CSV table of C-alpha atoms in Angstrom, one decimal:
chain,number,residue,atom,x,y,z
U,15,UNK,CA,17.7,22.5,5.7
U,16,UNK,CA,19.9,21.0,3.6
U,17,UNK,CA,18.4,17.0,2.1
U,18,UNK,CA,20.2,14.3,3.8
U,19,UNK,CA,22.6,13.6,1.3
U,20,UNK,CA,24.8,10.2,2.8
U,21,UNK,CA,24.7,6.5,0.2
U,22,UNK,CA,21.4,4.7,1.4
U,23,UNK,CA,22.6,0.9,1.6
U,24,UNK,CA,19.0,-0.6,0.4
U,25,UNK,CA,17.9,-1.0,-2.8
U,26,UNK,CA,14.8,1.0,-4.1
U,27,UNK,CA,12.0,0.8,-4.8
U,28,UNK,CA,9.5,2.1,-7.6
U,29,UNK,CA,5.4,3.1,-7.6
U,30,UNK,CA,3.9,3.5,-10.9
U,31,UNK,CA,0.6,4.7,-10.6
U,32,UNK,CA,-2.0,4.7,-13.2
U,33,UNK,CA,-5.0,6.8,-12.4
U,34,UNK,CA,-7.1,5.6,-14.5
U,35,UNK,CA,-10.8,3.6,-13.1
U,36,UNK,CA,-13.3,1.5,-14.7
U,37,UNK,CA,-15.7,3.2,-12.2
U,38,UNK,CA,-15.4,5.5,-9.0
U,39,UNK,CA,-16.2,2.6,-6.3
U,40,UNK,CA,-17.7,4.7,-3.5
U,41,UNK,CA,-15.4,4.6,-0.4
U,42,UNK,CA,-12.4,4.7,-2.5
U,43,UNK,CA,-10.6,8.0,-1.9
U,44,UNK,CA,-7.5,6.9,-3.3
U,45,UNK,CA,-6.2,9.4,-6.8
U,46,UNK,CA,-8.3,7.2,-9.5
U,47,UNK,CA,-10.7,9.1,-12.3
U,48,UNK,CA,-12.8,7.2,-14.6
U,49,UNK,CA,-11.8,9.2,-18.6
U,50,UNK,CA,-13.7,8.2,-21.9
U,51,UNK,CA,-10.4,7.4,-23.1
U,52,UNK,CA,-6.9,7.4,-22.6
U,53,UNK,CA,-4.0,8.4,-25.8
U,54,UNK,CA,-1.6,4.8,-24.6
U,55,UNK,CA,1.3,6.2,-26.7
U,56,UNK,CA,1.1,9.9,-24.7
U,57,UNK,CA,0.8,8.2,-21.2
U,58,UNK,CA,3.3,6.2,-22.4
U,59,UNK,CA,6.2,7.9,-23.1
U,60,UNK,CA,5.4,10.6,-20.3
U,61,UNK,CA,5.8,7.7,-17.8
U,62,UNK,CA,8.7,6.7,-19.1
U,63,UNK,CA,10.2,10.6,-18.9
U,64,UNK,CA,8.8,11.1,-15.0
U,65,UNK,CA,10.6,7.8,-14.0
U,66,UNK,CA,14.3,9.8,-16.3
U,67,UNK,CA,13.9,12.0,-13.6
U,68,UNK,CA,13.5,10.3,-10.0
U,69,UNK,CA,16.6,7.8,-11.9
U,70,UNK,CA,18.9,11.0,-12.0
U,71,UNK,CA,18.0,12.3,-8.7
U,72,UNK,CA,18.9,8.7,-8.0
U,73,UNK,CA,22.2,8.0,-8.5
U,74,UNK,CA,23.7,4.5,-8.2
U,75,UNK,CA,21.3,1.9,-6.7
U,76,UNK,CA,19.8,-1.2,-6.8
U,77,UNK,CA,16.2,-1.6,-7.3
U,78,UNK,CA,14.7,-4.1,-4.8
U,79,UNK,CA,10.9,-3.6,-6.1
U,80,UNK,CA,7.6,-2.0,-9.0
U,81,UNK,CA,5.0,-2.2,-8.1
U,82,UNK,CA,1.9,-1.0,-10.5
U,83,UNK,CA,-0.8,0.4,-8.2
U,84,UNK,CA,-3.8,2.9,-8.6
U,85,UNK,CA,-6.7,3.0,-10.2
U,86,UNK,CA,-6.3,0.0,-12.3
U,87,UNK,CA,-3.3,-0.9,-13.7
U,88,UNK,CA,-4.3,-3.7,-15.0
U,89,UNK,CA,-5.7,-1.8,-17.9
U,90,UNK,CA,-2.2,-0.9,-19.0
U,91,UNK,CA,-1.9,-2.6,-21.9
U,92,UNK,CA,0.8,-4.9,-20.7
U,93,UNK,CA,3.9,-3.4,-23.2
U,94,UNK,CA,3.5,-0.7,-21.4
U,95,UNK,CA,3.9,-2.3,-18.5
U,96,UNK,CA,6.5,-4.1,-20.3
U,97,UNK,CA,8.5,-1.3,-21.1
U,98,UNK,CA,7.9,1.0,-18.1
U,99,UNK,CA,10.2,-2.1,-16.3
U,100,UNK,CA,12.7,-2.0,-18.9
U,101,UNK,CA,13.5,1.4,-18.7
U,102,UNK,CA,13.8,1.2,-14.4
U,103,UNK,CA,16.1,-1.7,-14.8
U,104,UNK,CA,18.6,0.2,-17.2
U,105,UNK,CA,17.7,3.1,-14.6
U,106,UNK,CA,18.9,1.1,-11.8
U,107,UNK,CA,20.5,-2.9,-12.0
U,108,UNK,CA,18.0,-5.0,-10.1
U,109,UNK,CA,18.3,-7.4,-7.4
U,110,UNK,CA,18.0,-11.2,-7.6
U,111,UNK,CA,15.0,-11.9,-6.3
U,112,UNK,CA,13.6,-8.3,-7.8
U,113,UNK,CA,9.5,-7.9,-7.5
U,114,UNK,CA,7.2,-6.6,-9.3
U,115,UNK,CA,3.9,-6.0,-8.0
U,116,UNK,CA,0.9,-5.2,-10.3
U,117,UNK,CA,-2.8,-5.1,-8.7
U,118,UNK,CA,-5.4,-6.1,-11.4
U,119,UNK,CA,-9.3,-6.1,-10.5
U,120,UNK,CA,-10.8,-9.6,-11.3
U,121,UNK,CA,-12.9,-9.1,-14.4
U,122,UNK,CA,-13.1,-12.6,-17.3
U,123,UNK,CA,-11.1,-9.3,-19.3
U,124,UNK,CA,-8.2,-8.0,-17.1
U,125,UNK,CA,-7.5,-12.0,-17.0
U,126,UNK,CA,-7.6,-12.5,-20.1
U,127,UNK,CA,-4.3,-10.3,-20.0
U,128,UNK,CA,-2.4,-11.9,-16.9
U,129,UNK,CA,-0.4,-14.4,-19.7
U,130,UNK,CA,0.6,-10.9,-21.8
U,131,UNK,CA,1.2,-9.1,-18.3
U,132,UNK,CA,3.3,-11.5,-16.8
U,133,UNK,CA,5.5,-12.1,-20.2
U,134,UNK,CA,6.0,-8.4,-19.6
U,135,UNK,CA,8.2,-9.0,-16.2
U,136,UNK,CA,5.3,-9.0,-13.7
U,137,UNK,CA,6.3,-11.8,-11.4
U,138,UNK,CA,3.2,-10.4,-8.5
U,139,UNK,CA,-0.2,-9.8,-8.6
U,140,UNK,CA,-2.4,-8.6,-6.3
U,141,UNK,CA,-6.0,-9.0,-6.4
U,142,UNK,CA,-9.3,-6.9,-5.3
U,143,UNK,CA,-11.5,-9.4,-5.4
U,144,UNK,CA,-12.9,-7.1,-1.9
U,145,UNK,CA,-15.9,-9.9,-1.0
U,146,UNK,CA,-16.6,-13.5,-1.6
U,147,UNK,CA,-21.0,-12.4,-1.7
U,148,UNK,CA,-22.6,-10.9,-4.4
U,149,UNK,CA,-24.9,-8.5,-2.1
U,150,UNK,CA,-20.8,-6.9,-0.6
U,151,UNK,CA,-19.8,-6.3,-4.1
U,152,UNK,CA,-23.0,-4.5,-5.2
U,153,UNK,CA,-23.1,-2.6,-1.5
U,154,UNK,CA,-19.4,-2.2,-2.7
U,155,UNK,CA,-20.2,-1.5,-6.3
U,156,UNK,CA,-17.4,-4.0,-7.5
U,157,UNK,CA,-17.7,-4.2,-11.2
U,158,UNK,CA,-17.0,-7.9,-10.8
U,159,UNK,CA,-19.6,-11.0,-9.3
U,160,UNK,CA,-18.3,-13.9,-6.7
U,161,UNK,CA,-18.1,-16.2,-9.8
U,162,UNK,CA,-16.4,-14.0,-12.3
U,163,UNK,CA,-13.9,-13.0,-9.7
U,164,UNK,CA,-12.4,-16.3,-8.0
U,165,UNK,CA,-12.5,-17.4,-12.6
U,166,UNK,CA,-9.6,-14.6,-12.0
U,167,UNK,CA,-8.2,-15.8,-9.0
U,168,UNK,CA,-7.5,-19.4,-10.3
U,169,UNK,CA,-6.2,-18.0,-13.7
U,170,UNK,CA,-3.9,-15.7,-11.8
U,171,UNK,CA,-2.7,-18.7,-10.3
U,172,UNK,CA,-1.8,-20.1,-12.8
U,173,UNK,CA,0.4,-17.5,-14.3
U,174,UNK,CA,1.7,-15.5,-11.3
U,175,UNK,CA,3.7,-16.8,-8.5
U,176,UNK,CA,2.7,-14.7,-5.8
U,177,UNK,CA,-0.3,-13.9,-5.4
U,178,UNK,CA,-2.3,-11.9,-3.1
U,179,UNK,CA,-6.0,-10.7,-3.3
U,180,UNK,CA,-7.5,-7.9,-1.0
U,181,UNK,CA,-10.9,-8.4,0.7
U,182,UNK,CA,-13.0,-5.5,3.3
U,183,UNK,CA,-14.8,-6.1,6.2
U,184,UNK,CA,-16.5,-5.1,9.6
U,185,UNK,CA,-19.5,-4.5,6.6
U,186,UNK,CA,-22.5,-2.8,8.0
U,187,UNK,CA,-25.0,-5.9,8.6
U,188,UNK,CA,-21.5,-8.1,9.0
U,189,UNK,CA,-22.2,-10.7,11.8
U,190,UNK,CA,-18.8,-12.0,13.4
U,191,UNK,CA,-19.8,-15.7,11.9
U,192,UNK,CA,-20.3,-14.5,8.9
U,193,UNK,CA,-16.8,-12.8,8.9
U,194,UNK,CA,-15.8,-16.0,10.6
U,195,UNK,CA,-17.0,-18.3,6.9
U,196,UNK,CA,-15.5,-15.4,4.5
U,197,UNK,CA,-12.4,-15.6,5.7
U,198,UNK,CA,-12.5,-19.4,6.4
U,199,UNK,CA,-13.4,-19.2,2.6
U,200,UNK,CA,-11.0,-17.5,1.7
U,201,UNK,CA,-7.9,-18.9,2.8
U,202,UNK,CA,-9.2,-22.1,1.6
U,203,UNK,CA,-7.7,-20.6,-2.1
U,204,UNK,CA,-4.1,-21.1,-1.0
U,205,UNK,CA,-2.4,-17.3,-1.7
U,206,UNK,CA,0.1,-16.4,0.1
U,207,UNK,CA,-0.8,-13.3,1.2
U,208,UNK,CA,-4.1,-11.2,2.0
U,209,UNK,CA,-4.3,-7.7,2.5
U,210,UNK,CA,-8.0,-7.7,5.0
U,211,UNK,CA,-9.7,-4.2,5.4
U,212,UNK,CA,-12.0,-2.5,8.1
U,213,UNK,CA,-14.2,-0.5,6.3
U,214,UNK,CA,-13.7,3.3,6.7
U,215,UNK,CA,-15.3,6.0,6.0
U,216,UNK,CA,-12.9,8.3,3.5
U,217,UNK,CA,-13.8,12.5,3.3
U,218,UNK,CA,-15.1,13.1,0.3
U,219,UNK,CA,-15.7,9.4,-1.0
U,220,UNK,CA,-19.7,8.8,-1.0
U,221,UNK,CA,-19.4,6.8,1.2
U,222,UNK,CA,-19.1,9.7,3.9
U,223,UNK,CA,-22.2,11.7,2.4
U,224,UNK,CA,-24.1,8.8,3.3
U,225,UNK,CA,-23.6,8.1,6.4
U,226,UNK,CA,-23.6,12.1,7.2
U,227,UNK,CA,-27.3,11.7,6.1
U,228,UNK,CA,-27.4,8.4,8.8
U,229,UNK,CA,-27.5,6.3,5.7
U,230,UNK,CA,-24.6,4.0,6.2
U,231,UNK,CA,-23.7,2.8,9.7
U,232,UNK,CA,-20.5,0.5,10.8
U,233,UNK,CA,-20.6,-1.8,12.7
U,234,UNK,CA,-19.8,-0.8,16.8
U,235,UNK,CA,-16.6,-0.3,18.4
U,236,UNK,CA,-16.3,-3.6,20.4
U,237,UNK,CA,-18.2,-6.2,17.1
U,238,UNK,CA,-14.8,-4.2,15.3
U,239,UNK,CA,-12.4,-5.6,17.5
U,240,UNK,CA,-14.4,-8.8,18.4
U,241,UNK,CA,-14.1,-9.0,13.8
U,242,UNK,CA,-10.0,-7.5,14.0
U,243,UNK,CA,-9.4,-10.9,16.7
U,244,UNK,CA,-11.6,-13.4,14.0
U,245,UNK,CA,-9.4,-12.6,11.9
U,246,UNK,CA,-5.6,-13.2,13.4
U,247,UNK,CA,-6.9,-16.2,15.3
U,248,UNK,CA,-8.2,-18.0,11.7
U,249,UNK,CA,-5.4,-16.0,9.6
U,250,UNK,CA,-2.2,-17.4,12.6
U,251,UNK,CA,-3.2,-20.8,11.9
U,252,UNK,CA,-4.0,-21.2,8.2
U,253,UNK,CA,0.2,-19.8,8.6
U,254,UNK,CA,-0.3,-16.7,7.5
U,255,UNK,CA,0.6,-14.7,10.8
U,256,UNK,CA,-0.6,-10.4,10.6
U,257,UNK,CA,3.1,-8.7,9.3
U,258,UNK,CA,1.5,-5.4,9.6
U,259,UNK,CA,-1.9,-4.2,10.4
U,260,UNK,CA,-4.1,-4.9,8.0
U,261,UNK,CA,-1.6,-7.4,5.9
U,262,UNK,CA,-1.2,-11.1,6.4
U,263,UNK,CA,2.1,-14.0,4.0
U,264,UNK,CA,3.8,-16.6,4.7
U,265,UNK,CA,6.6,-15.7,6.0
U,266,UNK,CA,8.8,-14.7,3.3
U,267,UNK,CA,5.5,-13.5,1.5
U,268,UNK,CA,5.3,-10.1,2.9
U,269,UNK,CA,5.5,-7.7,0.1
U,270,UNK,CA,9.0,-6.4,0.0
U,271,UNK,CA,8.0,-3.0,-1.5
U,272,UNK,CA,5.5,-2.0,1.1
U,273,UNK,CA,7.7,-3.1,3.6
U,274,UNK,CA,9.9,-0.2,2.1
U,275,UNK,CA,7.7,2.4,3.0
U,276,UNK,CA,7.1,0.9,6.9
U,277,UNK,CA,10.8,0.9,7.4
U,278,UNK,CA,11.1,4.0,5.9
U,279,UNK,CA,13.0,3.6,2.9
U,280,UNK,CA,14.3,6.0,0.1
U,281,UNK,CA,11.2,4.9,-2.7
U,282,UNK,CA,10.9,6.8,-5.9
U,283,UNK,CA,7.0,7.5,-7.3
U,284,UNK,CA,5.9,8.6,-11.0
U,285,UNK,CA,2.8,9.2,-12.4
U,286,UNK,CA,-0.4,11.8,-11.0
U,287,UNK,CA,-0.3,12.0,-7.4
U,288,UNK,CA,2.6,9.8,-6.7
U,289,UNK,CA,4.1,10.3,-3.4
U,290,UNK,CA,8.4,9.7,-2.8
U,291,UNK,CA,11.3,9.3,-0.7
U,292,UNK,CA,14.7,10.0,-1.4
U,293,UNK,CA,17.8,11.0,1.3
U,294,UNK,CA,15.4,13.0,3.5
U,295,UNK,CA,13.6,14.8,0.9
U,296,UNK,CA,9.5,14.6,0.0
U,297,UNK,CA,8.3,14.7,-3.6
U,298,UNK,CA,5.0,14.9,-4.5
U,299,UNK,CA,3.4,14.2,-8.1
U,300,UNK,CA,0.5,16.6,-9.8
U,301,UNK,CA,-2.8,15.0,-8.6
U,302,UNK,CA,-4.8,15.3,-11.8
U,303,UNK,CA,-4.2,13.3,-14.2
U,304,UNK,CA,-4.1,16.1,-17.4
U,305,UNK,CA,-2.1,18.0,-15.1
U,306,UNK,CA,0.6,15.9,-14.8
U,307,UNK,CA,1.0,14.8,-18.3
U,308,UNK,CA,1.0,18.4,-19.0
U,309,UNK,CA,3.5,19.4,-15.9
U,310,UNK,CA,6.4,16.3,-17.4
U,311,UNK,CA,5.4,17.8,-21.2
U,312,UNK,CA,6.8,21.4,-20.3
U,313,UNK,CA,9.2,20.0,-16.9
U,314,UNK,CA,10.8,16.3,-18.0
U,315,UNK,CA,8.8,15.2,-14.4
U,316,UNK,CA,5.7,15.8,-12.8
U,317,UNK,CA,6.5,17.1,-9.7
U,318,UNK,CA,4.4,19.3,-7.7
U,319,UNK,CA,6.3,19.7,-4.9
U,320,UNK,CA,10.3,18.5,-3.5
U,321,UNK,CA,10.6,19.5,0.0
U,322,UNK,CA,13.2,18.6,2.9
U,323,UNK,CA,11.4,16.9,5.6
U,324,UNK,CA,12.8,18.9,8.8
U,325,UNK,CA,14.6,16.3,11.9
U,326,UNK,CA,11.1,16.1,13.5
U,327,UNK,CA,9.2,15.4,10.5
U,328,UNK,CA,11.2,11.9,9.5
U,329,UNK,CA,10.8,11.6,13.1
U,330,UNK,CA,7.3,11.3,13.5
U,331,UNK,CA,7.2,9.9,9.8
U,332,UNK,CA,9.1,6.5,10.3
U,333,UNK,CA,7.7,6.2,13.9
U,334,UNK,CA,4.2,5.9,12.1
U,335,UNK,CA,5.0,3.4,9.4
U,336,UNK,CA,7.2,1.7,11.1
U,337,UNK,CA,4.7,0.7,14.5
U,338,UNK,CA,2.3,-0.5,11.7
U,339,UNK,CA,4.4,-3.4,11.1
U,340,UNK,CA,4.8,-6.1,14.4
U,341,UNK,CA,8.5,-6.4,14.4
U,342,UNK,CA,7.7,-2.1,15.0
U,343,UNK,CA,11.1,0.1,15.2
U,344,UNK,CA,14.1,0.2,15.3
U,345,UNK,CA,14.7,3.6,17.8
U,346,UNK,CA,18.5,4.2,17.6
U,347,UNK,CA,18.2,4.6,13.8
U,348,UNK,CA,14.9,7.2,14.1
U,349,UNK,CA,17.1,9.2,16.5
U,350,UNK,CA,19.8,9.5,14.0
U,351,UNK,CA,17.0,10.3,11.8
U,352,UNK,CA,15.1,13.1,13.6
U,353,UNK,CA,19.6,13.8,15.1
U,354,UNK,CA,18.1,13.6,18.7
U,355,UNK,CA,19.5,11.2,21.5
U,356,UNK,CA,17.3,7.7,21.7
U,357,UNK,CA,15.0,8.8,25.4
U,358,UNK,CA,14.1,11.9,23.1
U,359,UNK,CA,12.7,9.9,20.2
U,360,UNK,CA,9.6,8.6,21.7
U,361,UNK,CA,8.2,9.9,25.6
U,362,UNK,CA,9.8,7.3,27.8
U,363,UNK,CA,7.0,7.7,30.9
U,364,UNK,CA,4.6,7.5,28.4
U,365,UNK,CA,6.1,3.6,26.9
U,366,UNK,CA,6.4,2.4,30.4
U,367,UNK,CA,2.6,2.9,31.1
U,368,UNK,CA,1.6,1.6,27.9
U,369,UNK,CA,4.4,-1.1,28.4
U,370,UNK,CA,2.7,-2.4,31.9
U,371,UNK,CA,-0.5,-2.2,30.3
U,372,UNK,CA,0.6,-4.3,27.9
U,373,UNK,CA,0.2,-2.7,24.3
U,374,UNK,CA,3.6,-1.9,23.7
U,375,UNK,CA,6.9,-4.2,24.0
U,376,UNK,CA,10.5,-2.9,23.9
U,377,UNK,CA,14.0,-5.3,23.5
U,378,UNK,CA,16.5,-2.8,23.8
U,379,UNK,CA,15.9,-0.2,20.9
U,380,UNK,CA,13.5,-2.3,19.1
U,381,UNK,CA,10.1,-0.7,20.0
U,382,UNK,CA,7.1,-2.6,19.1
U,383,UNK,CA,3.2,-3.3,19.4
U,384,UNK,CA,1.4,-6.3,20.9
U,385,UNK,CA,-1.0,-8.4,19.7
U,386,UNK,CA,-3.2,-6.4,21.8
U,387,UNK,CA,-1.4,-2.5,21.2
U,388,UNK,CA,-2.1,-3.4,17.3
U,389,UNK,CA,-6.1,-2.5,17.1
U,390,UNK,CA,-5.4,1.3,18.8
U,391,UNK,CA,-2.3,2.3,16.7
U,392,UNK,CA,-3.4,5.7,16.9
U,393,UNK,CA,-4.3,5.8,20.3
U,394,UNK,CA,-0.7,4.3,21.2
U,395,UNK,CA,0.8,6.8,19.1
U,396,UNK,CA,-0.7,10.0,20.3
U,397,UNK,CA,0.0,9.1,23.7
U,398,UNK,CA,4.5,7.8,22.6
U,399,UNK,CA,5.1,11.3,21.2
U,400,UNK,CA,7.3,14.3,21.6
């Protein structure tokens, strides 16, 4: 199969992966690494080369968002951030309202860089607060305490027009009333966006080892469902309703970068382990930092694989990503991606049954999960998949 060469009228998103962290969190399965030292000049040049390769493969496009993720990209020198932003906007003319996000740990050391990071061009920051109790932060092995995190949040709100932060809930031993109090406090800080994740045990993590030994037990299904429902009630009342399974925002303050993923539009990914989608092609960069930078030196880019997606793969990806959103998916567009009739995108009998059960809603070509269906997204996808 040849890649789809037809122009995408939508602007691009750019993801930049910085793989380094001060320490590895026990729940994290992201591509993050602890290193004693980083050659900052070499890393900047490699990222710029990887970026130039993607720009050549995606000509004549506009740039709607840049997202610095990791790892801990707030450990990047602000000059590196500025150079990447400048290069990206030289390769692709930016939209007037370009969103430039950087993930940051809420430590005093990193907060001290926020002014310089804002001056570099970042206009949105996402803080990994994770919990508002010191004992919970110790359990999650975070390097910061609550007071330090809230001080960093205050600094962020003074330097960035748009601020989000993350919390992890459904922690072992966490009661419904405790989460209600914690989330109420989180909402009181007035950020425009919150990412609220139920703790999951990911393969290969230290928490997975503890769970296998019976030393870590998460809340049962009933309590997890109650925690999720309480989350929806409180965030709606505060004006930050759910717009994606784990993300809540004031209307208009959604992460435009992440919407590109969930709406299954083209995005470029550079840096170790970064994924991309362009014109029906899937790109994957080499994962280990040393292997990625060696590949850039050798080839001018860090790509490990570049595969043309089949129509079936594109349908599956578009459904899996799109049904995460409250707005749902456009079945007609997915049918075009899959080179099939609309009725062959999902199983009509399964959609009808799940709609009767109150888990799905269909309005013409638009298919979306109901509030009752969102917590059982995976089960719904298994039922409707062709």
